[in-house]
Short mmCIF file of C-alpha atoms in Angstrom, two decimals:
data_model
loop_
_atom_site.label_atom_id
_atom_site.label_comp_id
_atom_site.label_asym_id
_atom_site.label_seq_id
_atom_site.Cartn_x
_atom_site.Cartn_y
_atom_site.Cartn_z
CA MET S 1 12.84 5.56 -13.14
CA LEU S 2 11.85 2.50 -10.86
CA LYS S 3 9.83 4.71 -8.29
CA PHE S 4 7.69 5.94 -11.19
CA LYS S 5 7.33 2.74 -12.93
CA LEU S 6 6.56 0.28 -9.49
CA LYS S 7 4.10 2.79 -8.40
CA ALA S 8 2.66 2.86 -11.87
CA ILE S 9 2.69 -1.27 -12.47
CA ARG S 10 1.11 -1.43 -8.60
CA GLU S 11 -1.80 1.01 -9.20
CA SER S 12 -2.82 -0.28 -12.75
CA LYS S 13 -3.31 -3.53 -10.98
CA GLY S 14 -5.09 -1.50 -8.15
CA ILE S 15 -2.84 -2.71 -5.61
CA SER S 16 -1.99 -0.62 -2.51
CA ARG S 17 1.41 -0.36 -0.97
CA TYR S 18 0.12 -2.52 1.95
CA ARG S 19 -1.35 -5.19 0.20
CA LEU S 20 1.93 -5.62 -2.29
CA SER S 21 4.30 -5.29 0.99
CA ARG S 22 1.99 -8.72 2.14
CA ILE S 23 1.82 -10.63 -1.02
CA ALA S 24 5.71 -10.05 -1.66
CA GLY S 25 6.60 -10.23 2.24
CA VAL S 26 8.51 -7.27 2.22
CA ASN S 27 7.75 -4.11 4.80
CA GLU S 28 5.81 -1.59 3.37
CA SER S 29 8.17 1.33 4.20
CA THR S 30 10.60 -0.66 1.64
CA ILE S 31 7.53 -0.24 -1.09
CA GLN S 32 7.48 3.38 -0.01
CA MET S 33 10.96 3.63 0.28
CA ILE S 34 11.40 2.54 -3.43
CA GLU S 35 8.58 4.79 -4.50
CA ASN S 36 9.57 7.76 -2.77
CA SER S 37 13.56 8.16 -3.12
CA ASP S 38 14.94 9.55 -5.94
CA ASP S 39 17.91 6.94 -5.57
CA PRO S 40 15.99 3.76 -4.08
CA ASN S 41 18.63 0.99 -3.51
CA PRO S 42 16.70 -2.20 -3.19
CA THR S 43 18.34 -5.40 -2.95
CA PHE S 44 18.00 -7.71 -5.64
CA LYS S 45 16.25 -10.25 -3.64
CA VAL S 46 13.86 -7.57 -2.79
CA MET S 47 13.10 -6.74 -6.34
CA CYS S 48 12.22 -10.34 -7.51
CA LYS S 49 9.84 -10.62 -4.75
CA ILE S 50 8.00 -7.26 -5.72
CA ALA S 51 8.24 -8.29 -9.41
CA ASP S 52 6.79 -11.98 -8.66
CA ALA S 53 3.95 -10.37 -6.56
CA LEU S 54 3.05 -7.98 -9.30
CA GLU S 55 3.20 -11.04 -12.03
CA VAL S 56 5.87 -8.87 -14.49
CA SER S 57 9.57 -9.45 -14.92
CA LEU S 58 12.42 -7.76 -13.33
CA ASP S 59 13.08 -6.02 -16.97
CA GLU S 60 9.51 -4.57 -16.72
CA LEU S 61 10.22 -3.02 -13.39
CA ARG S 62 13.75 -1.43 -14.57
CA ARG S 63 13.15 -0.73 -18.28
CA ASN S 64 11.72 2.82 -19.13
CA GLU S 65 8.98 3.67 -21.51
CA ASP S 66 11.27 4.35 -24.04
CA GLU S 67 14.10 1.52 -24.10
CA SER S 68 13.70 -1.44 -26.01
CA ILE S 69 15.10 -4.91 -26.06
CA THR S 70 17.51 -3.98 -28.45
CA ASN S 71 19.08 -1.30 -26.75
CA PHE S 72 21.68 -2.54 -24.45
#
């Protein structure tokens, strides 16, 4: 799920929600909503900003651990 993936990537890079929000240019409450909601619905623009701030691709944020590139 997106909420677990975002939190795992953010924490692996040692970045707080506050810091990520400042780097990405989005509200900290938006990051919190994504990480805490069972059904987050961030905009494409917000996800692009977060992915850029974390220096990962959008695919890395959305893909489950067990998915591979060949499974569409």
